[in-house]
């Protein structure tokens, strides 16, 4: 199997991980972790399942797995705070989310848009981190955290997850706890900024959609 993600290629036939055309030096166990996570995508795998897959018939503690995830993230240039490839599922395990490089996102028709104020951002398949910092979707507002939340676009589905932001996230004025499904016309509030999700009929369309009626926000 040859699997491409971002600037990387996992070739399971040759058993090599490459960045561009250059092989990366990773330990056999880190390579096995990546292989298992990619094979299960987009499903999240529990820590015990991962340890059994990586160290069969061997007792290991969770610290070994956490260190291995750290090694893999270092090789991929990934970050636990704003992951592009390996997402931590708190109190459960890990999942491979994958993402296209930014230049591919800008050039590929998306069919989805995030709109706020007089701004918009195309949402191609993959992971899109929202925040005030240098993120995929940059919202320059003091109520928005540097790393606020993440939209994940998959074939036929979209989800949103708050990433521990200071002021929280809301979906149609309901507080978001965990990962929630998002549909066209939904409004995600990050801090005090309302972001409307739009499914366009075709690439490049600026068609407007009916906004869903918000529910009263509880005090």
PDB file of C-alpha atoms in Angstrom:
ATOM      1  CA  UNK A   1       0.000   0.000   0.000  1.00  0.00           C
ATOM      2  CA  UNK A   2       1.162   3.511  -0.814  1.00  0.00           C
ATOM      3  CA  UNK A   3      -0.498   6.215   1.296  1.00  0.00           C
ATOM      4  CA  UNK A   4       0.200   9.918   0.754  1.00  0.00           C
ATOM      5  CA  UNK A   5      -0.503  12.592   3.381  1.00  0.00           C
ATOM      6  CA  UNK A   6       0.837  16.129   3.441  1.00  0.00           C
ATOM      7  CA  UNK A   7       4.455  15.985   2.274  1.00  0.00           C
ATOM      8  CA  UNK A   8       4.807  12.342   3.306  1.00  0.00           C
ATOM      9  CA  UNK A   9       4.397   8.891   1.745  1.00  0.00           C
ATOM     10  CA  UNK A  10       3.988   5.644   3.681  1.00  0.00           C
ATOM     11  CA  UNK A  11       4.975   2.703   1.479  1.00  0.00           C
ATOM     12  CA  UNK A  12       4.053  -0.496   3.291  1.00  0.00           C
ATOM     13  CA  UNK A  13       5.417  -2.714   0.513  1.00  0.00           C
ATOM     14  CA  UNK A  14       8.876  -1.186   0.821  1.00  0.00           C
ATOM     15  CA  UNK A  15       8.300  -0.580   4.555  1.00  0.00           C
ATOM     16  CA  UNK A  16       9.538   2.987   4.375  1.00  0.00           C
ATOM     17  CA  UNK A  17       8.249   6.425   5.339  1.00  0.00           C
ATOM     18  CA  UNK A  18       9.368   9.201   3.020  1.00  0.00           C
ATOM     19  CA  UNK A  19       9.199  12.970   3.055  1.00  0.00           C
ATOM     20  CA  UNK A  20       9.158  13.846  -0.603  1.00  0.00           C
ATOM     21  CA  UNK A  21      11.720  11.426  -2.040  1.00  0.00           C
ATOM     22  CA  UNK A  22      13.869  11.224   1.110  1.00  0.00           C
ATOM     23  CA  UNK A  23      13.406   8.268   3.495  1.00  0.00           C
ATOM     24  CA  UNK A  24      12.854   9.222   7.151  1.00  0.00           C
ATOM     25  CA  UNK A  25      14.654   7.424   9.945  1.00  0.00           C
ATOM     26  CA  UNK A  26      12.034   6.228  12.436  1.00  0.00           C
ATOM     27  CA  UNK A  27      12.147   3.266  14.791  1.00  0.00           C
ATOM     28  CA  UNK A  28      10.318   0.082  13.764  1.00  0.00           C
ATOM     29  CA  UNK A  29       7.784   0.635  16.546  1.00  0.00           C
ATOM     30  CA  UNK A  30       7.076   4.236  15.454  1.00  0.00           C
ATOM     31  CA  UNK A  31       6.636   2.995  11.889  1.00  0.00           C
ATOM     32  CA  UNK A  32       4.242   0.295  13.148  1.00  0.00           C
ATOM     33  CA  UNK A  33       2.241   2.887  15.109  1.00  0.00           C
ATOM     34  CA  UNK A  34       1.778   5.012  11.988  1.00  0.00           C
ATOM     35  CA  UNK A  35       0.834   1.940   9.948  1.00  0.00           C
ATOM     36  CA  UNK A  36      -1.831   0.899  12.498  1.00  0.00           C
ATOM     37  CA  UNK A  37      -3.300   4.390  12.827  1.00  0.00           C
ATOM     38  CA  UNK A  38      -3.530   4.886   9.057  1.00  0.00           C
ATOM     39  CA  UNK A  39      -5.110   1.461   8.534  1.00  0.00           C
ATOM     40  CA  UNK A  40      -7.836   2.331  11.069  1.00  0.00           C
ATOM     41  CA  UNK A  41      -8.490   5.911   9.878  1.00  0.00           C
ATOM     42  CA  UNK A  42     -10.673   7.806  10.629  1.00  0.00           C
ATOM     43  CA  UNK A  43     -11.495   5.577  13.605  1.00  0.00           C
ATOM     44  CA  UNK A  44      -9.813   6.394  16.918  1.00  0.00           C
ATOM     45  CA  UNK A  45      -8.006   3.494  18.561  1.00  0.00           C
ATOM     46  CA  UNK A  46      -7.827   2.942  22.303  1.00  0.00           C
ATOM     47  CA  UNK A  47      -4.474   2.869  24.079  1.00  0.00           C
ATOM     48  CA  UNK A  48      -4.798  -0.810  24.981  1.00  0.00           C
ATOM     49  CA  UNK A  49      -5.616  -1.781  21.381  1.00  0.00           C
ATOM     50  CA  UNK A  50      -2.601   0.175  20.129  1.00  0.00           C
ATOM     51  CA  UNK A  51      -0.240  -1.375  22.668  1.00  0.00           C
ATOM     52  CA  UNK A  52      -1.440  -4.871  21.781  1.00  0.00           C
ATOM     53  CA  UNK A  53      -0.921  -4.146  18.061  1.00  0.00           C
ATOM     54  CA  UNK A  54       2.561  -2.664  18.535  1.00  0.00           C
ATOM     55  CA  UNK A  55       3.886  -4.861  21.367  1.00  0.00           C
ATOM     56  CA  UNK A  56       1.993  -8.180  21.042  1.00  0.00           C
ATOM     57  CA  UNK A  57       2.420 -10.604  23.954  1.00  0.00           C
ATOM     58  CA  UNK A  58       4.510  -8.004  25.811  1.00  0.00           C
ATOM     59  CA  UNK A  59       3.521  -6.014  28.890  1.00  0.00           C
ATOM     60  CA  UNK A  60       4.157  -2.288  28.478  1.00  0.00           C
ATOM     61  CA  UNK A  61       2.897   0.771  30.334  1.00  0.00           C
ATOM     62  CA  UNK A  62       1.042   3.707  28.769  1.00  0.00           C
ATOM     63  CA  UNK A  63       4.149   5.872  29.058  1.00  0.00           C
ATOM     64  CA  UNK A  64       5.784   3.755  26.348  1.00  0.00           C
ATOM     65  CA  UNK A  65       2.931   4.541  23.977  1.00  0.00           C
ATOM     66  CA  UNK A  66       2.991   8.264  24.807  1.00  0.00           C
ATOM     67  CA  UNK A  67       6.747   8.362  24.133  1.00  0.00           C
ATOM     68  CA  UNK A  68       6.229   6.538  20.844  1.00  0.00           C
ATOM     69  CA  UNK A  69       3.553   9.030  19.752  1.00  0.00           C
ATOM     70  CA  UNK A  70       6.001  11.819  20.611  1.00  0.00           C
ATOM     71  CA  UNK A  71       8.671  10.201  18.442  1.00  0.00           C
ATOM     72  CA  UNK A  72       6.273   9.856  15.525  1.00  0.00           C
ATOM     73  CA  UNK A  73       5.066  13.453  15.845  1.00  0.00           C
ATOM     74  CA  UNK A  74       8.667  14.696  15.916  1.00  0.00           C
ATOM     75  CA  UNK A  75       9.411  12.802  12.696  1.00  0.00           C
ATOM     76  CA  UNK A  76       6.307  14.269  11.015  1.00  0.00           C
ATOM     77  CA  UNK A  77       6.788  17.788  12.407  1.00  0.00           C
ATOM     78  CA  UNK A  78       3.391  17.419  14.070  1.00  0.00           C
ATOM     79  CA  UNK A  79       2.080  19.158  17.184  1.00  0.00           C
ATOM     80  CA  UNK A  80      -0.226  17.807  19.915  1.00  0.00           C
ATOM     81  CA  UNK A  81      -1.790  21.286  20.311  1.00  0.00           C
ATOM     82  CA  UNK A  82      -2.663  21.707  16.631  1.00  0.00           C
ATOM     83  CA  UNK A  83      -2.230  18.266  15.031  1.00  0.00           C
ATOM     84  CA  UNK A  84      -2.223  17.745  11.286  1.00  0.00           C
ATOM     85  CA  UNK A  85      -1.804  13.983  11.401  1.00  0.00           C
ATOM     86  CA  UNK A  86      -2.042  12.350  14.853  1.00  0.00           C
ATOM     87  CA  UNK A  87      -4.872  13.497  17.102  1.00  0.00           C
ATOM     88  CA  UNK A  88      -5.029  12.747  20.815  1.00  0.00           C
ATOM     89  CA  UNK A  89      -8.430  11.489  21.960  1.00  0.00           C
ATOM     90  CA  UNK A  90      -8.308  12.443  25.615  1.00  0.00           C
ATOM     91  CA  UNK A  91      -8.753   9.600  28.087  1.00  0.00           C
ATOM     92  CA  UNK A  92      -9.031   7.128  25.209  1.00  0.00           C
ATOM     93  CA  UNK A  93      -6.258   6.930  22.627  1.00  0.00           C
ATOM     94  CA  UNK A  94      -5.214   8.334  19.259  1.00  0.00           C
ATOM     95  CA  UNK A  95      -6.498   8.758  15.700  1.00  0.00           C
ATOM     96  CA  UNK A  96      -4.960   9.551  12.325  1.00  0.00           C
ATOM     97  CA  UNK A  97      -6.632  12.578  10.771  1.00  0.00           C
ATOM     98  CA  UNK A  98      -4.337  13.460   7.877  1.00  0.00           C
ATOM     99  CA  UNK A  99      -4.288  16.754   5.984  1.00  0.00           C
ATOM    100  CA  UNK A 100      -3.258  18.193   2.660  1.00  0.00           C
ATOM    101  CA  UNK A 101      -0.430  20.755   2.616  1.00  0.00           C
ATOM    102  CA  UNK A 102      -1.675  24.393   2.607  1.00  0.00           C
ATOM    103  CA  UNK A 103      -0.781  24.965  -1.060  1.00  0.00           C
ATOM    104  CA  UNK A 104      -2.953  21.996  -2.083  1.00  0.00           C
ATOM    105  CA  UNK A 105      -5.880  23.326  -0.063  1.00  0.00           C
ATOM    106  CA  UNK A 106      -5.684  26.715  -1.739  1.00  0.00           C
ATOM    107  CA  UNK A 107      -5.619  25.228  -5.244  1.00  0.00           C
ATOM    108  CA  UNK A 108      -8.290  22.529  -4.820  1.00  0.00           C
ATOM    109  CA  UNK A 109     -12.001  23.356  -5.212  1.00  0.00           C
ATOM    110  CA  UNK A 110     -13.592  22.598  -1.864  1.00  0.00           C
ATOM    111  CA  UNK A 111     -17.379  22.674  -2.125  1.00  0.00           C
ATOM    112  CA  UNK A 112     -17.493  23.862   1.511  1.00  0.00           C
ATOM    113  CA  UNK A 113     -16.801  27.284   2.987  1.00  0.00           C
ATOM    114  CA  UNK A 114     -16.489  28.812   6.444  1.00  0.00           C
ATOM    115  CA  UNK A 115     -17.726  32.442   6.471  1.00  0.00           C
ATOM    116  CA  UNK A 116     -17.428  35.105   9.159  1.00  0.00           C
ATOM    117  CA  UNK A 117     -17.751  38.898   8.957  1.00  0.00           C
ATOM    118  CA  UNK A 118     -16.421  39.773   5.493  1.00  0.00           C
ATOM    119  CA  UNK A 119     -14.061  36.773   5.361  1.00  0.00           C
ATOM    120  CA  UNK A 120     -14.335  33.240   4.016  1.00  0.00           C
ATOM    121  CA  UNK A 121     -12.152  30.131   3.923  1.00  0.00           C
ATOM    122  CA  UNK A 122     -12.401  27.127   1.620  1.00  0.00           C
ATOM    123  CA  UNK A 123     -12.740  23.791   3.444  1.00  0.00           C
ATOM    124  CA  UNK A 124     -11.069  21.042   1.439  1.00  0.00           C
ATOM    125  CA  UNK A 125     -11.035  17.445   2.728  1.00  0.00           C
ATOM    126  CA  UNK A 126      -8.825  17.169   5.796  1.00  0.00           C
ATOM    127  CA  UNK A 127      -8.260  18.974   9.084  1.00  0.00           C
ATOM    128  CA  UNK A 128      -8.596  22.758   9.513  1.00  0.00           C
ATOM    129  CA  UNK A 129      -7.524  24.333  12.810  1.00  0.00           C
ATOM    130  CA  UNK A 130      -9.267  27.595  13.766  1.00  0.00           C
ATOM    131  CA  UNK A 131      -7.443  30.135  15.911  1.00  0.00           C
ATOM    132  CA  UNK A 132      -6.050  33.610  16.392  1.00  0.00           C
ATOM    133  CA  UNK A 133      -2.515  32.425  15.677  1.00  0.00           C
ATOM    134  CA  UNK A 134      -0.969  31.179  12.440  1.00  0.00           C
ATOM    135  CA  UNK A 135      -3.644  28.538  11.831  1.00  0.00           C
ATOM    136  CA  UNK A 136      -5.446  27.122   8.786  1.00  0.00           C
ATOM    137  CA  UNK A 137      -8.403  29.410   9.523  1.00  0.00           C
ATOM    138  CA  UNK A 138      -7.057  32.574  11.167  1.00  0.00           C
ATOM    139  CA  UNK A 139      -9.627  34.717  12.979  1.00  0.00           C
ATOM    140  CA  UNK A 140      -8.004  37.850  14.362  1.00  0.00           C
ATOM    141  CA  UNK A 141     -10.285  38.549  17.310  1.00  0.00           C
ATOM    142  CA  UNK A 142      -9.306  38.808  21.009  1.00  0.00           C
ATOM    143  CA  UNK A 143     -12.121  36.442  22.050  1.00  0.00           C
ATOM    144  CA  UNK A 144     -10.614  33.657  19.897  1.00  0.00           C
ATOM    145  CA  UNK A 145      -7.858  31.492  21.386  1.00  0.00           C
ATOM    146  CA  UNK A 146      -4.555  30.977  19.585  1.00  0.00           C
ATOM    147  CA  UNK A 147      -5.639  27.368  18.988  1.00  0.00           C
ATOM    148  CA  UNK A 148      -9.420  27.370  19.337  1.00  0.00           C
ATOM    149  CA  UNK A 149     -11.040  24.470  17.480  1.00  0.00           C
ATOM    150  CA  UNK A 150     -10.812  22.136  14.520  1.00  0.00           C
ATOM    151  CA  UNK A 151     -13.055  21.374  11.554  1.00  0.00           C
ATOM    152  CA  UNK A 152     -12.514  17.988   9.910  1.00  0.00           C
ATOM    153  CA  UNK A 153     -13.945  17.444   6.431  1.00  0.00           C
ATOM    154  CA  UNK A 154     -14.405  13.873   5.259  1.00  0.00           C
ATOM    155  CA  UNK A 155     -16.347  12.385   2.330  1.00  0.00           C
ATOM    156  CA  UNK A 156     -19.996  13.081   3.075  1.00  0.00           C
ATOM    157  CA  UNK A 157     -19.389  14.381   6.596  1.00  0.00           C
ATOM    158  CA  UNK A 158     -17.983  17.261   8.615  1.00  0.00           C
ATOM    159  CA  UNK A 159     -17.202  17.551  12.333  1.00  0.00           C
ATOM    160  CA  UNK A 160     -16.061  20.247  14.756  1.00  0.00           C
ATOM    161  CA  UNK A 161     -14.105  19.903  18.004  1.00  0.00           C
ATOM    162  CA  UNK A 162     -13.167  22.557  20.537  1.00  0.00           C
ATOM    163  CA  UNK A 163      -9.454  22.324  21.403  1.00  0.00           C
ATOM    164  CA  UNK A 164      -9.623  23.577  24.968  1.00  0.00           C
ATOM    165  CA  UNK A 165     -10.258  27.212  24.073  1.00  0.00           C
ATOM    166  CA  UNK A 166     -10.590  29.870  26.769  1.00  0.00           C
ATOM    167  CA  UNK A 167     -14.062  31.100  25.742  1.00  0.00           C
ATOM    168  CA  UNK A 168     -15.438  27.851  24.350  1.00  0.00           C
ATOM    169  CA  UNK A 169     -17.303  26.992  21.148  1.00  0.00           C
ATOM    170  CA  UNK A 170     -21.025  26.781  20.367  1.00  0.00           C
ATOM    171  CA  UNK A 171     -22.966  25.062  17.593  1.00  0.00           C
ATOM    172  CA  UNK A 172     -26.171  26.959  16.819  1.00  0.00           C
ATOM    173  CA  UNK A 173     -25.828  28.554  20.276  1.00  0.00           C
ATOM    174  CA  UNK A 174     -25.499  25.195  22.068  1.00  0.00           C
ATOM    175  CA  UNK A 175     -22.199  24.580  23.960  1.00  0.00           C
ATOM    176  CA  UNK A 176     -19.943  22.085  22.225  1.00  0.00           C
ATOM    177  CA  UNK A 177     -18.663  19.185  24.315  1.00  0.00           C
ATOM    178  CA  UNK A 178     -16.552  16.695  22.378  1.00  0.00           C
ATOM    179  CA  UNK A 179     -16.835  16.177  18.622  1.00  0.00           C
ATOM    180  CA  UNK A 180     -20.080  17.256  16.937  1.00  0.00           C
ATOM    181  CA  UNK A 181     -21.452  16.786  13.424  1.00  0.00           C
ATOM    182  CA  UNK A 182     -21.785  19.935  11.319  1.00  0.00           C
ATOM    183  CA  UNK A 183     -24.151  20.543   8.397  1.00  0.00           C
ATOM    184  CA  UNK A 184     -24.590  23.263   5.805  1.00  0.00           C
ATOM    185  CA  UNK A 185     -26.105  26.358   7.374  1.00  0.00           C
ATOM    186  CA  UNK A 186     -24.844  25.572  10.879  1.00  0.00           C
ATOM    187  CA  UNK A 187     -23.258  28.405  12.839  1.00  0.00           C
ATOM    188  CA  UNK A 188     -20.165  27.678  14.914  1.00  0.00           C
ATOM    189  CA  UNK A 189     -19.427  30.436  17.434  1.00  0.00           C
ATOM    190  CA  UNK A 190     -15.741  30.662  18.413  1.00  0.00           C
ATOM    191  CA  UNK A 191     -15.295  33.162  21.202  1.00  0.00           C
ATOM    192  CA  UNK A 192     -17.766  35.813  20.089  1.00  0.00           C
ATOM    193  CA  UNK A 193     -17.266  35.304  16.339  1.00  0.00           C
ATOM    194  CA  UNK A 194     -20.000  33.504  14.387  1.00  0.00           C
ATOM    195  CA  UNK A 195     -18.706  31.237  11.614  1.00  0.00           C
ATOM    196  CA  UNK A 196     -21.335  29.992   9.146  1.00  0.00           C
ATOM    197  CA  UNK A 197     -20.669  26.712   7.338  1.00  0.00           C
ATOM    198  CA  UNK A 198     -21.806  26.753   3.717  1.00  0.00           C
ATOM    199  CA  UNK A 199     -22.058  23.844   1.282  1.00  0.00           C
ATOM    200  CA  UNK A 200     -21.653  25.318  -2.203  1.00  0.00           C
ATOM    201  CA  UNK A 201     -23.287  23.675  -5.206  1.00  0.00           C
ATOM    202  CA  UNK A 202     -20.068  23.834  -7.191  1.00  0.00           C
ATOM    203  CA  UNK A 203     -16.518  25.045  -6.740  1.00  0.00           C
ATOM    204  CA  UNK A 204     -16.144  28.787  -6.631  1.00  0.00           C
ATOM    205  CA  UNK A 205     -19.825  29.327  -5.842  1.00  0.00           C
ATOM    206  CA  UNK A 206     -20.785  32.079  -3.436  1.00  0.00           C
ATOM    207  CA  UNK A 207     -24.360  30.860  -3.092  1.00  0.00           C
ATOM    208  CA  UNK A 208     -25.982  31.901   0.143  1.00  0.00           C
ATOM    209  CA  UNK A 209     -27.768  29.421   2.385  1.00  0.00           C
ATOM    210  CA  UNK A 210     -30.519  29.744   4.906  1.00  0.00           C
ATOM    211  CA  UNK A 211     -29.136  30.112   8.408  1.00  0.00           C
ATOM    212  CA  UNK A 212     -30.500  27.719  10.997  1.00  0.00           C
ATOM    213  CA  UNK A 213     -32.499  29.400  13.722  1.00  0.00           C
ATOM    214  CA  UNK A 214     -30.312  29.583  16.855  1.00  0.00           C
ATOM    215  CA  UNK A 215     -31.509  28.249  20.158  1.00  0.00           C
ATOM    216  CA  UNK A 216     -31.412  30.468  23.235  1.00  0.00           C
ATOM    217  CA  UNK A 217     -28.009  30.270  24.906  1.00  0.00           C
ATOM    218  CA  UNK A 218     -28.287  29.122  28.493  1.00  0.00           C
ATOM    219  CA  UNK A 219     -26.791  31.320  31.171  1.00  0.00           C
TER     220      UNK A 219
END
